[in-house]
Amino acid sequence: MDKTTRKMLGAAAAHPNIAFIKYWGNIDDDLRLAANDSISMNLAALETATSVEFIEDDSLASDQLFINDTRIVQDAFDRVSKFIDIARNMAGIDLPAKVESFTNFPMGAGIASSAAAFAALSLATAEAAGLEYSPEFLSRYARRGSGSACRSIPSGFVEWKAGNTDETSYATSFADVTHWNLVDCIAIIDEDHKPVGSTAGHALAQTSVLQQARLDDTPRRFEACKQAILDKDFERFAEVVEQDSTIMHAVMMTSNPSLFYWAPTSVHLMKVIPNLRRSGIPVCFTLDAGPNVHAITTQDYAKTVEETLHSVDGVKTVIKSKVGGGTHLRIKK
């Protein structure tokens, strides 16, 4: 192909994930090396699809980023461009990229939109750049854009062993999509971008006097959660998941400056959901860095949980998702 018209294209799709054992705080902010191990589940109903084209002709003088057909020229653009630079350096190419990304769920509202975005971007970029890649490579690469993105690369139930170097920090599956029929019913309270993003929040973790206590106990919670998933023991699972979520938010609230992601409806739901469980319905709550509440239940009770969430004042809508697969290539339409 003539050099002046050379194009390299990659397209991929990824799901966000909901963390049961949370990632909060880094030992290396640049490499996004997590301060602790974490566990998550991919969400099948939510998806980000991304294409990357490296183009060498007069039609593209510099990188361009489009999200849901809107051109982005601010902070997100710089973050994406720097992320693509990593692949450009590895591939030995110096071409501008056109990135187009589409998502079917609210962005920046604590539903791991950056995880899905950078997981899809990592595979699309590696494919477009002609890099050789494995799931481990993609998980490490995705982590450089968003720590939790490394967990969206594998399928199903995922563990991220934090490691202490770029080479040792990546995620793998420990149970597949069909292992346990869990459903995440997400109560959407606020769809707006949160005022302080997760990247900035991670940098504040060590300012909380509670962070070290949280880290010291994480191995116990990690093993308890993983074993509960493998055993399909919902009572044990619910106990550790709710505890881990509340501990993380306690760290956020006691950081300097303080981060208060909960809304009044969030707090109300954190009381409603355990009461529902005490009535015999297997359901528990967890919240990422945002006000929206994830109610985790099983397929048999998903409709009941969804209806309960809808009935609560302050809940705008409920998004329901089963366990999802990993990041995968797709054909650009």
PDB file of C-alpha atoms in Angstrom, residues 172-333:
ATOM      1  CA  THR A 172      -6.908 -13.223  35.429  1.00  0.00           C
ATOM      2  CA  SER A 173     -10.194 -15.123  35.564  1.00  0.00           C
ATOM      3  CA  PHE A 174     -10.750 -17.528  38.440  1.00  0.00           C
ATOM      4  CA  ALA A 175     -14.334 -18.536  37.531  1.00  0.00           C
ATOM      5  CA  ASP A 176     -16.050 -18.332  34.154  1.00  0.00           C
ATOM      6  CA  VAL A 177     -19.257 -16.584  33.091  1.00  0.00           C
ATOM      7  CA  THR A 178     -21.439 -19.618  33.779  1.00  0.00           C
ATOM      8  CA  HIS A 179     -20.031 -20.369  37.242  1.00  0.00           C
ATOM      9  CA  TRP A 180     -22.633 -18.439  39.272  1.00  0.00           C
ATOM     10  CA  ASN A 181     -25.767 -16.735  37.958  1.00  0.00           C
ATOM     11  CA  LEU A 182     -25.271 -13.443  39.775  1.00  0.00           C
ATOM     12  CA  VAL A 183     -27.032 -10.319  38.528  1.00  0.00           C
ATOM     13  CA  ASP A 184     -26.091  -6.704  39.203  1.00  0.00           C
ATOM     14  CA  CYS A 185     -29.098  -4.399  39.555  1.00  0.00           C
ATOM     15  CA  ILE A 186     -27.642  -0.892  39.428  1.00  0.00           C
ATOM     16  CA  ALA A 187     -29.781   1.810  41.012  1.00  0.00           C
ATOM     17  CA  ILE A 188     -28.983   4.975  39.062  1.00  0.00           C
ATOM     18  CA  ILE A 189     -29.239   7.954  41.381  1.00  0.00           C
ATOM     19  CA  ASP A 190     -27.087  10.412  39.472  1.00  0.00           C
ATOM     20  CA  GLU A 191     -25.842  10.111  35.866  1.00  0.00           C
ATOM     21  CA  ASP A 192     -23.614  13.209  36.009  1.00  0.00           C
ATOM     22  CA  HIS A 193     -19.824  13.069  36.088  1.00  0.00           C
ATOM     23  CA  LYS A 194     -18.588  12.880  39.667  1.00  0.00           C
ATOM     24  CA  PRO A 195     -16.731  16.030  40.787  1.00  0.00           C
ATOM     25  CA  VAL A 196     -13.579  14.098  41.771  1.00  0.00           C
ATOM     26  CA  GLY A 197     -12.611  11.227  39.483  1.00  0.00           C
ATOM     27  CA  SER A 198     -11.097   7.951  40.613  1.00  0.00           C
ATOM     28  CA  THR A 199      -7.592   8.861  39.409  1.00  0.00           C
ATOM     29  CA  ALA A 200      -7.504  11.876  41.720  1.00  0.00           C
ATOM     30  CA  GLY A 201      -9.152   9.875  44.495  1.00  0.00           C
ATOM     31  CA  HIS A 202      -6.516   7.126  44.418  1.00  0.00           C
ATOM     32  CA  ALA A 203      -3.829   9.738  44.976  1.00  0.00           C
ATOM     33  CA  LEU A 204      -5.597  10.837  48.179  1.00  0.00           C
ATOM     34  CA  ALA A 205      -5.931   7.369  49.708  1.00  0.00           C
ATOM     35  CA  GLN A 206      -2.751   7.555  51.775  1.00  0.00           C
ATOM     36  CA  THR A 207      -3.915  10.800  53.415  1.00  0.00           C
ATOM     37  CA  SER A 208      -6.529   8.804  55.345  1.00  0.00           C
ATOM     38  CA  VAL A 209      -5.506   7.331  58.687  1.00  0.00           C
ATOM     39  CA  LEU A 210      -7.774   4.375  57.853  1.00  0.00           C
ATOM     40  CA  GLN A 211      -6.069   3.341  54.600  1.00  0.00           C
ATOM     41  CA  GLN A 212      -3.324   1.267  56.209  1.00  0.00           C
ATOM     42  CA  ALA A 213      -5.836  -0.576  58.395  1.00  0.00           C
ATOM     43  CA  ARG A 214      -7.894  -1.251  55.257  1.00  0.00           C
ATOM     44  CA  LEU A 215      -4.828  -2.611  53.444  1.00  0.00           C
ATOM     45  CA  ASP A 216      -3.766  -4.762  56.394  1.00  0.00           C
ATOM     46  CA  ASP A 217      -7.134  -6.546  56.391  1.00  0.00           C
ATOM     47  CA  THR A 218      -7.531  -6.824  52.611  1.00  0.00           C
ATOM     48  CA  PRO A 219      -5.926 -10.299  52.273  1.00  0.00           C
ATOM     49  CA  ARG A 220      -8.535 -11.724  54.647  1.00  0.00           C
ATOM     50  CA  ARG A 221     -11.418 -10.109  52.777  1.00  0.00           C
ATOM     51  CA  PHE A 222      -9.937 -11.107  49.410  1.00  0.00           C
ATOM     52  CA  GLU A 223      -9.691 -14.790  50.321  1.00  0.00           C
ATOM     53  CA  ALA A 224     -13.117 -14.802  51.978  1.00  0.00           C
ATOM     54  CA  CYS A 225     -14.739 -13.243  48.911  1.00  0.00           C
ATOM     55  CA  LYS A 226     -12.987 -15.509  46.417  1.00  0.00           C
ATOM     56  CA  GLN A 227     -13.904 -18.640  48.375  1.00  0.00           C
ATOM     57  CA  ALA A 228     -17.511 -17.483  48.775  1.00  0.00           C
ATOM     58  CA  ILE A 229     -17.775 -17.060  44.987  1.00  0.00           C
ATOM     59  CA  LEU A 230     -16.211 -20.469  44.329  1.00  0.00           C
ATOM     60  CA  ASP A 231     -18.568 -22.045  46.888  1.00  0.00           C
ATOM     61  CA  LYS A 232     -21.568 -19.947  45.767  1.00  0.00           C
ATOM     62  CA  ASP A 233     -22.081 -19.052  49.413  1.00  0.00           C
ATOM     63  CA  PHE A 234     -24.227 -15.915  49.203  1.00  0.00           C
ATOM     64  CA  GLU A 235     -24.395 -15.156  52.927  1.00  0.00           C
ATOM     65  CA  ARG A 236     -20.619 -15.138  53.269  1.00  0.00           C
ATOM     66  CA  PHE A 237     -20.289 -13.270  49.986  1.00  0.00           C
ATOM     67  CA  ALA A 238     -22.754 -10.558  51.059  1.00  0.00           C
ATOM     68  CA  GLU A 239     -21.034 -10.007  54.393  1.00  0.00           C
ATOM     69  CA  VAL A 240     -17.582  -9.405  52.933  1.00  0.00           C
ATOM     70  CA  VAL A 241     -18.750  -7.409  49.897  1.00  0.00           C
ATOM     71  CA  GLU A 242     -20.741  -4.915  51.967  1.00  0.00           C
ATOM     72  CA  GLN A 243     -17.937  -4.631  54.489  1.00  0.00           C
ATOM     73  CA  ASP A 244     -15.325  -3.986  51.812  1.00  0.00           C
ATOM     74  CA  SER A 245     -17.423  -1.302  50.114  1.00  0.00           C
ATOM     75  CA  THR A 246     -18.083   0.536  53.378  1.00  0.00           C
ATOM     76  CA  ILE A 247     -14.418   0.390  54.415  1.00  0.00           C
ATOM     77  CA  MET A 248     -13.323   1.912  51.104  1.00  0.00           C
ATOM     78  CA  HIS A 249     -15.802   4.766  51.441  1.00  0.00           C
ATOM     79  CA  ALA A 250     -14.658   5.336  55.019  1.00  0.00           C
ATOM     80  CA  VAL A 251     -11.154   5.864  53.635  1.00  0.00           C
ATOM     81  CA  MET A 252     -12.530   8.282  51.053  1.00  0.00           C
ATOM     82  CA  MET A 253     -14.442  10.271  53.668  1.00  0.00           C
ATOM     83  CA  THR A 254     -11.399  10.552  55.918  1.00  0.00           C
ATOM     84  CA  SER A 255      -8.911  11.525  53.219  1.00  0.00           C
ATOM     85  CA  ASN A 256      -7.615  15.076  52.905  1.00  0.00           C
ATOM     86  CA  PRO A 257      -9.575  16.616  51.284  1.00  0.00           C
ATOM     87  CA  SER A 258     -12.541  14.411  52.105  1.00  0.00           C
ATOM     88  CA  LEU A 259     -14.441  12.630  49.329  1.00  0.00           C
ATOM     89  CA  PHE A 260     -18.168  12.153  49.887  1.00  0.00           C
ATOM     90  CA  TYR A 261     -19.607  10.125  47.029  1.00  0.00           C
ATOM     91  CA  TRP A 262     -22.756   8.940  48.817  1.00  0.00           C
ATOM     92  CA  ALA A 263     -26.070  10.715  48.231  1.00  0.00           C
ATOM     93  CA  PRO A 264     -29.012  10.520  50.654  1.00  0.00           C
ATOM     94  CA  THR A 265     -30.634   7.879  48.437  1.00  0.00           C
ATOM     95  CA  SER A 266     -27.383   5.873  48.487  1.00  0.00           C
ATOM     96  CA  VAL A 267     -27.493   5.715  52.283  1.00  0.00           C
ATOM     97  CA  HIS A 268     -31.178   4.802  52.260  1.00  0.00           C
ATOM     98  CA  LEU A 269     -30.526   1.909  49.864  1.00  0.00           C
ATOM     99  CA  MET A 270     -27.668   0.680  52.056  1.00  0.00           C
ATOM    100  CA  LYS A 271     -30.325   0.161  54.731  1.00  0.00           C
ATOM    101  CA  VAL A 272     -33.060  -1.184  52.434  1.00  0.00           C
ATOM    102  CA  ILE A 273     -30.901  -3.868  50.825  1.00  0.00           C
ATOM    103  CA  PRO A 274     -29.697  -5.636  54.020  1.00  0.00           C
ATOM    104  CA  ASN A 275     -33.304  -5.565  55.284  1.00  0.00           C
ATOM    105  CA  LEU A 276     -34.350  -7.242  52.054  1.00  0.00           C
ATOM    106  CA  ARG A 277     -31.705  -9.903  52.629  1.00  0.00           C
ATOM    107  CA  ARG A 278     -32.931 -10.470  56.164  1.00  0.00           C
ATOM    108  CA  SER A 279     -36.373 -11.163  54.690  1.00  0.00           C
ATOM    109  CA  GLY A 280     -34.892 -14.107  52.753  1.00  0.00           C
ATOM    110  CA  ILE A 281     -33.855 -12.540  49.436  1.00  0.00           C
ATOM    111  CA  PRO A 282     -30.181 -13.039  48.525  1.00  0.00           C
ATOM    112  CA  VAL A 283     -29.014  -9.499  47.789  1.00  0.00           C
ATOM    113  CA  CYS A 284     -26.187  -7.240  48.937  1.00  0.00           C
ATOM    114  CA  PHE A 285     -24.919  -3.766  48.098  1.00  0.00           C
ATOM    115  CA  THR A 286     -21.653  -2.338  46.892  1.00  0.00           C
ATOM    116  CA  LEU A 287     -20.705   1.137  45.643  1.00  0.00           C
ATOM    117  CA  ASP A 288     -17.756   2.229  43.560  1.00  0.00           C
ATOM    118  CA  ALA A 289     -16.550   5.850  43.508  1.00  0.00           C
ATOM    119  CA  GLY A 290     -19.974   7.371  42.948  1.00  0.00           C
ATOM    120  CA  PRO A 291     -23.484   7.556  44.408  1.00  0.00           C
ATOM    121  CA  ASN A 292     -25.049   4.763  42.350  1.00  0.00           C
ATOM    122  CA  VAL A 293     -25.770   1.551  44.257  1.00  0.00           C
ATOM    123  CA  HIS A 294     -25.063  -1.914  42.880  1.00  0.00           C
ATOM    124  CA  ALA A 295     -27.463  -4.495  44.298  1.00  0.00           C
ATOM    125  CA  ILE A 296     -25.970  -7.937  43.669  1.00  0.00           C
ATOM    126  CA  THR A 297     -28.428 -10.818  43.634  1.00  0.00           C
ATOM    127  CA  THR A 298     -29.106 -14.099  41.823  1.00  0.00           C
ATOM    128  CA  GLN A 299     -31.068 -14.574  38.631  1.00  0.00           C
ATOM    129  CA  ASP A 300     -34.099 -16.025  40.461  1.00  0.00           C
ATOM    130  CA  TYR A 301     -34.520 -12.851  42.542  1.00  0.00           C
ATOM    131  CA  ALA A 302     -33.380 -10.210  40.047  1.00  0.00           C
ATOM    132  CA  LYS A 303     -36.909  -9.081  39.140  1.00  0.00           C
ATOM    133  CA  THR A 304     -37.895  -8.666  42.792  1.00  0.00           C
ATOM    134  CA  VAL A 305     -34.756  -6.666  43.554  1.00  0.00           C
ATOM    135  CA  GLU A 306     -35.222  -4.520  40.451  1.00  0.00           C
ATOM    136  CA  GLU A 307     -38.824  -3.723  41.417  1.00  0.00           C
ATOM    137  CA  THR A 308     -37.776  -2.850  44.981  1.00  0.00           C
ATOM    138  CA  LEU A 309     -35.097  -0.445  43.727  1.00  0.00           C
ATOM    139  CA  HIS A 310     -37.545   1.195  41.303  1.00  0.00           C
ATOM    140  CA  SER A 311     -39.931   1.862  44.191  1.00  0.00           C
ATOM    141  CA  VAL A 312     -37.390   3.939  46.135  1.00  0.00           C
ATOM    142  CA  ASP A 313     -37.641   7.720  45.813  1.00  0.00           C
ATOM    143  CA  GLY A 314     -34.490   9.147  44.250  1.00  0.00           C
ATOM    144  CA  VAL A 315     -33.776   6.157  42.010  1.00  0.00           C
ATOM    145  CA  LYS A 316     -34.025   7.379  38.420  1.00  0.00           C
ATOM    146  CA  THR A 317     -33.729   4.001  36.724  1.00  0.00           C
ATOM    147  CA  VAL A 318     -32.280   0.535  37.242  1.00  0.00           C
ATOM    148  CA  ILE A 319     -29.778  -1.138  34.911  1.00  0.00           C
ATOM    149  CA  LYS A 320     -29.714  -4.918  35.187  1.00  0.00           C
ATOM    150  CA  SER A 321     -26.784  -7.048  34.052  1.00  0.00           C
ATOM    151  CA  LYS A 322     -25.660 -10.666  34.167  1.00  0.00           C
ATOM    152  CA  VAL A 323     -22.026 -11.768  34.337  1.00  0.00           C
ATOM    153  CA  GLY A 324     -20.074 -10.682  31.253  1.00  0.00           C
ATOM    154  CA  GLY A 325     -17.266 -11.983  29.097  1.00  0.00           C
ATOM    155  CA  GLY A 326     -13.885 -10.467  28.411  1.00  0.00           C
ATOM    156  CA  THR A 327     -12.613  -7.832  26.001  1.00  0.00           C
ATOM    157  CA  HIS A 328     -12.834  -8.966  22.398  1.00  0.00           C
ATOM    158  CA  LEU A 329     -12.185  -7.833  18.837  1.00  0.00           C
ATOM    159  CA  ARG A 330     -15.130  -6.660  16.777  1.00  0.00           C
ATOM    160  CA  ILE A 331     -15.775  -5.574  13.217  1.00  0.00           C
ATOM    161  CA  LYS A 332     -16.141  -1.824  12.824  1.00  0.00           C
ATOM    162  CA  LYS A 333     -19.471  -0.996  11.228  1.00  0.00           C
TER     163      LYS A 333
END
